[in-house]
Structure formats: structure tokens, C-alpha cells
Tab-separated table of C-alpha atoms and ligand atoms in Angstrom:
chain	number	residue	atom	x	y	z
E	1115	MET	CA	-0.037	0.002	-0.028
E	1116	SER	CA	2.855	2.600	0.902
E	1117	GLU	CA	4.622	2.071	-2.194
E	1118	ARG	CA	1.707	2.440	-4.678
E	1119	HIS	CA	1.649	4.644	-7.374
E	1120	ILE	CA	-0.546	7.630	-7.477
E	1121	THR	CA	-0.251	9.797	-10.608
E	1122	TYR	CA	-3.869	10.614	-12.253
E	1123	ASP	CA	-2.215	12.971	-14.597
E	1124	ARG	CA	-0.408	10.927	-17.158
E	1125	ILE	CA	2.705	13.351	-17.194
E	1126	TYR	CA	3.345	11.801	-13.774
E	1127	ASN	CA	3.246	8.398	-15.177
E	1128	THR	CA	6.304	6.252	-14.012
E	1129	VAL	CA	8.262	3.191	-15.423
E	1130	ASP	CA	10.378	0.746	-13.220
E	1131	ARG	CA	13.774	2.106	-12.737
E	1132	ASP	CA	15.246	-0.883	-14.919
E	1133	ASN	CA	12.591	-0.882	-17.425
E	1134	PHE	CA	14.717	1.217	-20.122
E	1135	ASP	CA	12.995	-0.675	-22.933
E	1136	SER	CA	9.814	1.322	-22.011
E	1137	LEU	CA	11.601	4.501	-22.766
E	1138	ILE	CA	12.624	3.658	-26.112
E	1139	GLU	CA	9.293	2.602	-27.268
E	1140	VAL	CA	8.868	5.022	-30.618
E	1141	ASP	CA	5.365	6.399	-29.734
E	1142	ARG	CA	6.693	7.665	-26.071
E	1143	TYR	CA	8.864	10.621	-27.299
E	1144	ALA	CA	6.107	12.655	-28.874
E	1145	ASP	CA	3.908	12.052	-25.623
E	1146	ARG	CA	5.287	15.114	-23.978
E	1147	THR	CA	3.573	17.464	-21.626
E	1148	ASP	CA	4.435	21.156	-22.193
E	1149	ALA	CA	3.186	21.974	-18.678
E	1150	PHE	CA	6.818	22.416	-17.490
E	1151	ASP	CA	8.225	24.364	-20.648
E	1152	SER	CA	8.049	27.837	-19.121
E	1153	ILE	CA	9.827	26.732	-15.935
E	1154	ILE	CA	12.491	24.976	-17.992
E	1155	SER	CA	13.139	27.670	-20.187
E	1156	ALA	CA	13.325	30.113	-17.321
E	1157	THR	CA	16.380	28.031	-15.914
E	1158	VAL	CA	18.451	30.266	-18.153
E	1159	ASP	CA	17.486	33.445	-16.407
E	1160	HIS	CA	18.164	32.283	-13.061
E	1161	PHE	CA	21.531	30.481	-14.015
E	1162	TRP	CA	24.355	30.942	-11.855
E	1163	ASP	CA	27.669	29.384	-11.042
E	1164	PRO	CA	28.855	28.865	-7.612
E	1165	THR	CA	32.450	28.381	-8.830
E	1166	ASP	CA	32.660	31.863	-10.594
E	1167	THR	CA	33.416	34.613	-8.508
E	1168	ARG	CA	31.259	36.971	-10.587
E	1169	TYR	CA	28.501	35.182	-8.607
E	1170	VAL	CA	29.746	34.258	-5.415
E	1171	ASP	CA	33.251	35.170	-4.119
E	1172	PHE	CA	33.895	32.687	-1.135
E	1173	ASN	CA	37.145	34.584	-0.509
E	1174	SER	CA	35.496	38.031	-0.365
E	1175	GLU	CA	34.307	38.287	2.938
E	1176	PRO	CA	36.779	36.963	5.554
E	1177	LEU	CA	35.413	36.378	9.011
E	1178	ASP	CA	37.004	35.348	12.602
E	1179	LEU	CA	34.571	32.951	13.873
E	1180	THR	CA	36.343	33.589	17.204
E	1181	GLU	CA	34.950	37.078	17.500
E	1182	GLN	CA	32.127	37.128	14.743
E	1183	LEU	CA	28.700	35.800	14.584
E	1184	ILE	CA	27.250	34.574	11.549
E	1185	MET	CA	23.668	34.597	12.930
E	1186	PRO	CA	22.471	36.767	15.718
E	1187	THR	CA	22.667	35.013	19.071
E	1188	ASP	CA	18.631	34.854	19.166
E	1189	PHE	CA	19.163	32.133	16.299
E	1190	CYS	CA	20.921	29.821	18.914
E	1191	ILE	CA	18.049	28.352	21.082
E	1192	GLU	CA	20.307	26.876	23.912
E	1193	LEU	CA	21.675	30.411	24.763
E	1194	LYS	CA	18.254	31.353	25.897
E	1195	THR	CA	18.184	28.674	28.346
E	1196	SER	CA	20.570	27.695	31.599
E	1197	VAL	CA	23.058	26.423	28.848
E	1198	ALA	CA	24.294	29.990	28.732
E	1199	ASP	CA	25.230	29.809	32.372
E	1200	LYS	CA	27.807	27.251	31.778
E	1201	LEU	CA	29.646	28.910	29.091
E	1202	ASP	CA	31.897	32.055	28.978
E	1203	ALA	CA	31.734	34.758	26.300
E	1204	GLN	CA	34.206	33.051	24.030
E	1205	GLN	CA	32.229	29.680	24.223
E	1206	LYS	CA	28.926	31.252	23.626
E	1207	ILE	CA	30.079	32.760	20.276
E	1208	ARG	CA	31.641	29.389	19.503
E	1209	LEU	CA	28.602	27.381	20.398
E	1210	ALA	CA	26.108	29.884	18.276
E	1211	ASN	CA	28.566	29.654	15.254
E	1212	GLN	CA	28.535	25.653	15.596
E	1213	ASN	CA	24.846	25.932	15.874
E	1214	THR	CA	24.777	27.680	12.578
E	1215	ARG	CA	27.186	25.159	11.218
E	1216	PHE	CA	24.943	22.312	12.206
E	1217	ILE	CA	21.863	24.239	10.431
E	1218	LEU	CA	23.908	24.856	7.356
E	1219	SER	CA	25.245	21.215	7.439
E	1220	SER	CA	21.562	20.056	7.535
E	1221	ILE	CA	20.864	22.433	4.461
E	1222	LEU	CA	23.755	20.806	2.342
E	1223	HIS	CA	22.434	17.142	3.310
E	1224	GLY	CA	19.018	18.303	2.260
E	1225	GLU	CA	20.482	19.584	-1.167
E	1226	GLN	CA	22.136	16.304	-1.536
E	1227	GLY	CA	18.759	14.572	-1.188
E	1228	ALA	CA	17.222	16.797	-3.543
E	1229	LEU	CA	19.851	16.028	-5.898
E	1230	SER	CA	19.432	12.569	-5.654
E	1231	LEU	CA	15.957	12.536	-5.418
E	1232	SER	CA	15.505	14.511	-8.814
E	1233	ALA	CA	17.968	12.120	-10.387
E	1234	SER	CA	15.801	9.265	-9.292
E	1235	LEU	CA	12.730	11.118	-10.849
E	1236	THR	CA	14.712	11.484	-14.030
E	1237	GLN	CA	14.968	7.409	-13.952
E	1238	ILE	CA	11.414	7.130	-13.544
E	1239	LEU	CA	9.047	9.372	-15.044
E	1240	ARG	CA	7.685	8.396	-18.469
E	1241	ASP	CA	6.855	11.836	-19.735
E	1242	PRO	CA	9.996	13.522	-21.743
E	1243	GLY	CA	8.900	16.978	-20.642
E	1244	ALA	CA	8.587	16.002	-16.888
E	1245	MET	CA	11.908	13.975	-17.276
E	1246	GLU	CA	13.395	17.254	-18.662
E	1247	TYR	CA	11.929	19.313	-15.700
E	1248	ALA	CA	13.416	16.885	-13.204
E	1249	ALA	CA	16.830	16.850	-15.114
E	1250	ASN	CA	17.072	20.400	-14.994
E	1251	GLN	CA	16.246	20.363	-11.256
E	1252	THR	CA	18.902	18.109	-10.542
E	1253	ARG	CA	21.578	20.213	-12.127
E	1254	GLU	CA	20.342	23.204	-9.942
E	1255	GLU	CA	20.703	21.035	-6.819
E	1256	ALA	CA	24.069	19.836	-7.919
E	1257	ARG	CA	25.025	23.654	-7.906
E	1258	HIS	CA	23.520	24.270	-4.601
E	1259	VAL	CA	25.520	21.127	-3.107
E	1260	THR	CA	28.729	23.032	-4.532
E	1261	GLY	CA	27.568	26.152	-3.107
E	1262	PHE	CA	27.145	25.282	0.431
E	1263	THR	CA	30.113	22.739	0.386
E	1264	ASN	CA	32.247	25.971	-0.674
E	1265	TYR	CA	30.692	28.107	2.173
E	1266	ILE	CA	31.006	25.336	4.619
E	1267	THR	CA	34.531	24.898	3.816
E	1268	THR	CA	35.355	28.480	3.863
E	1269	ARG	CA	34.207	28.962	7.179
E	1270	TRP	CA	34.744	25.664	9.092
E	1271	GLY	CA	36.538	23.201	6.640
E	1272	THR	CA	34.178	20.503	6.964
E	1273	PRO	CA	30.428	19.865	7.335
E	1274	LEU	CA	28.811	18.295	10.438
E	1275	GLN	CA	27.180	14.776	10.334
E	1276	SER	CA	23.557	14.544	9.459
E	1277	GLY	CA	21.035	14.224	12.267
E	1278	SER	CA	19.153	10.965	12.016
E	1279	THR	CA	15.659	12.727	11.493
E	1280	ILE	CA	16.719	14.321	8.323
E	1281	ARG	CA	18.888	11.354	7.271
E	1282	SER	CA	15.925	8.758	7.612
E	1283	LEU	CA	13.486	11.029	6.008
E	1284	LEU	CA	15.741	11.866	3.213
E	1285	ASN	CA	16.295	8.005	2.756
E	1286	GLU	CA	12.796	7.282	2.549
E	1287	ILE	CA	12.111	9.645	-0.314
E	1288	VAL	CA	15.048	9.085	-2.242
E	1289	LYS	CA	14.741	5.248	-2.210
E	1290	SER	CA	10.955	5.234	-2.546
E	1291	PRO	CA	9.749	4.299	-5.947
E	1292	ALA	CA	6.274	6.263	-5.278
E	1293	VAL	CA	6.150	9.116	-7.137
E	1294	TYR	CA	3.682	10.878	-4.679
E	1295	LYS	CA	5.971	10.350	-1.771
E	1296	LYS	CA	9.141	11.861	-3.647
E	1297	LEU	CA	6.804	14.946	-4.524
E	1298	ILE	CA	5.357	15.749	-1.363
E	1299	GLY	CA	8.211	14.675	0.612
E	1300	MET	CA	10.870	16.499	-1.512
E	1301	GLN	CA	9.009	19.367	-3.233
E	1302	MET	CA	6.584	20.223	-0.372
E	1303	LEU	CA	8.157	19.297	2.968
E	1304	ILE	CA	11.977	19.540	2.353
E	1305	GLU	CA	11.574	22.643	-0.097
E	1306	GLY	CA	8.895	24.098	2.148
E	1307	LEU	CA	11.355	23.893	5.064
E	1308	ALA	CA	13.853	25.142	2.950
E	1309	MET	CA	12.341	27.995	1.814
E	1310	GLY	CA	11.193	29.283	5.618
E	1311	ALA	CA	14.957	28.746	6.529
E	1312	PHE	CA	16.651	30.376	3.745
E	1313	ALA	CA	14.195	33.295	3.903
E	1314	THR	CA	15.096	33.546	7.684
E	1315	ILE	CA	18.859	33.190	7.245
E	1316	GLN	CA	19.101	35.601	4.212
E	1317	ARG	CA	17.188	38.144	6.162
E	1318	GLU	CA	18.798	38.050	9.344
E	1319	THR	CA	22.576	36.760	8.822
E	1320	HIS	CA	25.477	39.145	9.564
E	1321	ASP	CA	27.315	37.433	6.679
E	1322	PRO	CA	27.133	38.948	3.312
E	1323	LEU	CA	28.680	36.220	1.756
E	1324	LEU	CA	26.084	33.707	2.998
E	1325	LYS	CA	23.095	36.167	2.213
E	1326	ARG	CA	24.333	36.259	-1.546
E	1327	LEU	CA	24.929	32.319	-1.613
E	1328	ILE	CA	21.053	32.062	-0.176
E	1329	GLN	CA	19.741	34.561	-2.477
E	1330	PHE	CA	20.715	32.890	-5.676
E	1331	THR	CA	19.800	29.300	-4.267
E	1332	MET	CA	16.492	30.767	-3.747
E	1333	SER	CA	15.920	31.916	-7.088
E	1334	ASP	CA	16.392	28.141	-8.182
E	1335	GLU	CA	14.200	26.792	-5.039
E	1336	ALA	CA	11.174	29.032	-6.127
E	1337	PHE	CA	10.705	26.983	-9.416
E	1338	HIS	CA	11.098	23.602	-7.735
E	1339	HIS	CA	8.418	24.674	-5.208
E	1340	LYS	CA	6.111	25.972	-8.535
E	1341	PHE	CA	6.767	22.229	-9.966
E	1342	GLY	CA	5.434	20.870	-6.718
E	1343	LYS	CA	2.505	23.208	-6.745
E	1344	ILE	CA	1.579	21.862	-10.752
E	1345	TRP	CA	1.646	18.376	-9.426
E	1346	ALA	CA	-0.508	18.925	-6.314
E	1347	ASP	CA	-2.866	20.945	-8.497
E	1348	ARG	CA	-3.298	18.216	-11.010
E	1349	THR	CA	-3.139	15.174	-8.770
E	1350	ILE	CA	-4.832	16.049	-5.400
E	1351	PRO	CA	-8.245	16.879	-6.601
E	1352	GLN	CA	-8.390	13.503	-8.504
E	1353	LEU	CA	-7.704	11.166	-5.798
E	1354	THR	CA	-10.328	8.819	-4.409
E	1355	GLU	CA	-11.198	9.264	-0.867
E	1356	GLU	CA	-8.908	6.527	0.160
E	1357	GLU	CA	-5.922	7.576	-1.579
E	1358	HIS	CA	-6.560	11.146	-0.231
E	1359	GLU	CA	-6.276	9.705	3.381
E	1360	HIS	CA	-3.233	7.711	2.631
E	1361	VAL	CA	-1.321	10.906	1.105
E	1362	GLU	CA	-2.871	13.194	3.771
E	1363	LEU	CA	-1.822	10.849	6.744
E	1364	TRP	CA	1.479	10.286	5.504
E	1365	ALA	CA	2.358	14.005	5.224
E	1366	ALA	CA	0.903	14.606	8.631
E	1367	GLU	CA	3.230	11.964	10.218
E	1368	ALA	CA	6.254	13.351	8.009
E	1369	PHE	CA	5.372	16.599	9.548
E	1370	GLN	CA	5.008	15.907	12.988
E	1371	VAL	CA	8.519	14.008	12.869
E	1372	LEU	CA	9.864	17.049	11.470
E	1373	LEU	CA	8.563	19.311	14.120
E	1374	PHE	CA	9.566	17.393	16.836
E	1375	ASN	CA	13.013	16.270	15.799
E	1376	LEU	CA	14.519	18.115	13.279
E	1377	VAL	CA	16.252	20.772	15.518
E	1378	ASN	CA	16.148	19.477	18.973
E	1379	ALA	CA	19.054	18.477	21.205
E	1380	GLU	CA	19.428	14.834	20.376
E	1381	GLN	CA	20.175	15.649	16.800
E	1382	LYS	CA	22.607	18.321	17.668
E	1383	GLN	CA	24.637	15.937	20.370
E	1384	GLU	CA	27.838	16.443	18.145
E	1385	ILE	CA	28.321	19.968	18.747
E	1386	TYR	CA	27.615	19.837	22.588
E	1387	LYS	CA	30.515	17.410	23.286
E	1388	GLU	CA	33.371	20.087	22.997
E	1389	PHE	CA	31.550	22.213	25.832
E	1390	ASP	CA	31.168	19.176	28.001
E	1391	LEU	CA	27.483	19.385	27.634
E	1392	ASP	CA	25.300	16.241	27.982
E	1393	TRP	CA	22.529	16.238	25.271
E	1394	GLN	CA	19.772	15.126	27.398
E	1395	TRP	CA	20.477	17.876	29.927
E	1396	VAL	CA	20.574	20.404	27.254
E	1397	ARG	CA	17.334	18.879	26.032
E	1398	SER	CA	15.655	19.389	29.402
E	1399	ALA	CA	17.242	22.921	29.760
E	1400	VAL	CA	15.244	23.582	26.360
E	1401	LEU	CA	11.968	22.051	27.361
E	1402	GLU	CA	12.204	23.764	30.711
E	1403	ALA	CA	12.928	27.334	29.149
E	1404	PHE	CA	10.394	27.162	26.433
E	1405	SER	CA	6.817	26.185	26.329
E	1406	GLU	CA	4.581	24.987	23.841
E	1407	GLU	CA	2.933	28.460	23.843
E	1408	ASP	CA	6.432	29.961	23.065
E	1409	ARG	CA	6.438	27.840	20.038
E	1410	ARG	CA	3.023	28.800	18.923
E	1411	ALA	CA	4.296	32.338	19.034
E	1412	ASP	CA	7.441	31.646	17.122
E	1413	MET	CA	4.868	30.333	14.520
E	1414	THR	CA	3.462	33.395	13.800
E	1415	ASN	CA	6.559	34.630	12.116
E	1416	ASN	CA	5.831	34.283	8.390
E	1417	THR	CA	8.993	32.914	7.585
E	1418	ASN	CA	9.134	30.396	10.387
E	1419	ILE	CA	10.024	27.142	8.566
E	1420	PHE	CA	7.005	24.889	10.076
E	1421	ARG	CA	4.554	27.532	9.327
E	1422	VAL	CA	5.710	27.784	5.646
E	1423	LEU	CA	5.663	24.000	5.489
E	1424	ILE	CA	1.970	23.764	6.959
E	1425	LYS	CA	0.960	26.677	4.306
E	1426	THR	CA	2.386	24.608	1.458
E	1427	LEU	CA	0.317	21.536	2.439
E	1428	LEU	CA	-2.487	23.562	2.756
E	1429	LYS	CA	-2.511	25.243	-0.370
E	1430	ALA	CA	-1.770	22.051	-2.148
E	1431	GLY	CA	-5.144	20.853	-0.737
E	1432	ILE	CA	-3.517	17.788	1.116
E	1433	ILE	CA	-4.770	18.823	4.632
E	1434	THR	CA	-8.629	18.251	5.019
E	1435	ASP	CA	-10.522	17.832	8.460
E	1436	ARG	CA	-9.012	14.534	8.770
E	1437	THR	CA	-5.603	16.026	9.810
E	1438	ARG	CA	-6.270	19.756	10.444
E	1439	HIS	CA	-6.037	19.258	14.280
E	1440	VAL	CA	-2.343	18.287	13.935
E	1441	TYR	CA	-1.607	21.723	12.449
E	1442	GLN	CA	-4.449	23.881	14.162
E	1443	ALA	CA	-2.722	23.104	17.568
E	1444	TRP	CA	0.266	25.160	16.127
E	1445	VAL	CA	-1.058	27.765	13.767
E	1446	ASP	CA	-4.269	29.831	12.840
E	1447	MET	CA	-5.249	27.656	9.916
E	1448	ASP	CA	-8.255	30.133	8.718
E	1449	GLU	CA	-5.475	33.045	8.940
E	1450	LEU	CA	-3.299	30.764	6.746
E	1451	ALA	CA	-6.223	29.987	4.219
E	1452	LYS	CA	-6.662	33.600	3.883
E	1453	GLU	CA	-3.149	34.405	2.503
E	1454	GLY	CA	-2.002	34.383	-1.030
E	1455	ASP	CA	-0.441	31.323	-2.095
E	1456	GLU	CA	3.155	32.770	-2.747
E	1457	VAL	CA	5.819	31.165	-0.779
E	1458	ALA	CA	7.682	32.872	1.959
E	1459	GLY	CA	10.787	34.242	0.293
E	1460	HIS	CA	9.445	34.875	-3.101
E	1461	ASP	CA	10.133	38.533	-3.244
E	1462	VAL	CA	13.872	37.676	-2.550
E	1463	ALA	CA	14.174	34.933	-5.032
E	1464	MET	CA	12.578	37.317	-7.810
E	1465	ALA	CA	14.998	40.140	-6.632
E	1466	ALA	CA	17.913	37.914	-7.014
E	1467	MET	CA	16.818	36.803	-10.410
E	1468	GLU	CA	16.976	40.608	-11.546
E	1469	GLU	CA	20.527	40.648	-10.278
E	1470	LEU	CA	21.411	37.237	-12.118
E	1471	LYS	CA	19.691	38.657	-15.480
E	1472	LEU	CA	22.324	41.538	-15.169
E	1473	ILE	CA	25.315	39.168	-14.596
E	1474	ASN	CA	24.171	36.646	-17.039
E	1475	GLY	CA	23.715	39.719	-19.766
E	1476	GLY	CA	27.072	40.710	-19.049
E	1477	ARG	CA	28.575	37.258	-19.789
E	1478	GLN	CA	26.550	37.051	-23.049
E	1479	LYS	CA	27.939	40.524	-24.279
E	1480	MET	CA	31.516	38.960	-23.485
E	1481	GLY	CA	30.762	35.805	-25.416
E	1482	ALA	CA	29.524	37.813	-28.261
E	1483	ARG	CA	32.585	39.788	-28.678
E	1484	PHE	CA	34.779	36.725	-28.525
E	1485	ARG	CA	32.560	35.178	-31.292
E	1486	THR	CA	32.787	38.439	-33.713
E	1487	ASN	CA	36.684	39.084	-32.959
Y	1769	LIG	FE1	18.419	23.018	-3.645
Y	1770	LIG	FE1	15.185	22.459	-4.813
């Protein structure tokens, strides 16, 4: 049941990963949707290259991480608890920056998940247009992997290990043959989390280099989000009651796992060791300092990652009365329903695209000169 295929719109038809013969059937090639053509051709407008200093120069903004914070202290939840009483000023800076390193490492692992997942879609989608979209997304996720690797290498040398929550969700959706799981899991849950996190980080960071890297990444992610929306618009209304229930329950379960585990102390135990902090003690300090009420208050911020995620699921038509209570406990669902369906960070993504058009326009002129001379 859990690995069944739910497609409805034929553009999401899949073939078995090893069934190459079905892809070279002569009447498959022309059976191509144009639903993604505008997203595919827009890729040229938001092209960027993390190895080219005209886009991002990783050596341009040296930072002394023993003195300077990448994110405001506010961003480090532990420092708002009794953990802070155990640390001196230098250690507080170090913990805050290590916390940022953990978040950016999780984003890097998420980008690798997105790369592997979109690559897996290119192997199972039957429609040549859908396949072309997935190939394009694969290429964009690959540059995000390079971009975040370069950033983390510049600031810290190496990324931190993936926490078990993100590791198991990524494993589940990358390996699943079920296209709905891949699309809800990646395009909605993970990309929803990422857009919320990117919007917050780019707004709050003290590091201009990180701001720039994230803005360009967001210009790509906005289109990935759009692809998920096209899938939902064409699929969710067609589901039978039983299928809708199946999809909806899976989404609610994945949401809860992320909500309760994504950034808790257990996931971050690697970073506490050097401060001689026991992760279970840190966890109880955090629980003591923050009530569910604080968490709800946090979710009124429109770039809160979980709020962005709930809105994505709600606007996709996945949430009904069956699971509404799961989300209603945290956010005002009526208020969310009234909001426009633009994803958080859309304005930043569009502004980044304008800048990319200028850089890319300059490159094209140079190319033209080379050709005529
Ligand atoms: Fe990405
Ligand atoms: Fe993406």
C-alpha cells in the first residue's frame, strides 16, 4: 500500500527504474507535456555558478569566527536557556557559530537529498517533458551542493554529520519508487522547510557572503516549489477518498516527525561534546525554558519553517478535516487559508533573479565579443 503509485495526470506516469525498453518505445517520445516548458526555459534567467566569482566570491568576506557571529545570538536556542550560564563569552560565540554550522550542514545534506531525488525522478518518469524538468532540477541542486560545500569549507573546513531525522526522511523519499512520496516529501516538505529557513537566514545573517549564496539558491528553489504546486493542482483533486487519506496521513506523520525532531538537542549532540554538555541535559534545559506557547508564538512569524511548511500543504489541498487538528494546534489555519499562495521568500528570489539577469547579460555580451573578433 505505502509504495503504490498515485499519478492521475499522465505526465506523472512512471516506469520501473530498470525498464529502459519502455523509454525507447517509438510512440513515447512525442507523448510529451508542455506543462513544465516555461519553468524549463526560465532556467537560463536564474543561471548562476558557485565556482565563478562573478556570482559568489567565497574569499571576499573573511570572518573571524572566534569573534564574529554568522547569525544573531537569538538564532541559537540553547543560549536562551540555562546552558548559557555554563559558558563563557568565547564559548557562547563558538556554540552559536557551531549551531549555524549544524543548520547549514543540514541544508547541505538536504540539497544532496534533493539532487539524488530529482536524479531518481529522471529515471522513473515516463513523460519526456517531466523528465526534462527533473533533469534541470538535478543540475540546479548540484550547484546548491557545490555552493553550500564551498561556504562551509570556507568558514569551518568541513560540514557536520547529518542528524538522524533528516537522514531517515531523505532515505525514505530518495529510495521510494512512489512518485507521490517523492514529490510531497521533497517538493513540499523539504523545499518548504528550505524556503522558510533560507528566507530567515538571508534576512538575519551578519555575513554578506551567506546572504548572497542563499539569495541565488532561492531563485532556483522558487521554481522547484512551483513544480510541486503543478503536481498537487493536477493530482490532489483527482484522488479517491482512500488515496487522499493515505497521502494526507503520510504528510501529517512526516510533518510531526520533523516538527519534534528536526532541530532538537538529540540531533545536535555532536556539537555539545566539546563544551562538556550532555545532550539530554541540554534537551531538558530547552524544554524548561520554552513552553508550547512560546513555540506557537514563534510560528506567527511568516518565515517560520514549520509555518511555511503547513501553508504549502494547505495550499496544495492535502490537509482536510482529517488532519487539520495536527496543524491547528500550532498555527491559525483560517488565517493561513486567507493568505495568498506565494511561498515565503518569493520576493527575495525574484530580486535575486534580476541581479542574475544583469550578470548573465554581461557574460553573454562578452561571449558575443569573443565570437565576432
Ligand atoms: Fe536546492
Ligand atoms: Fe530544490
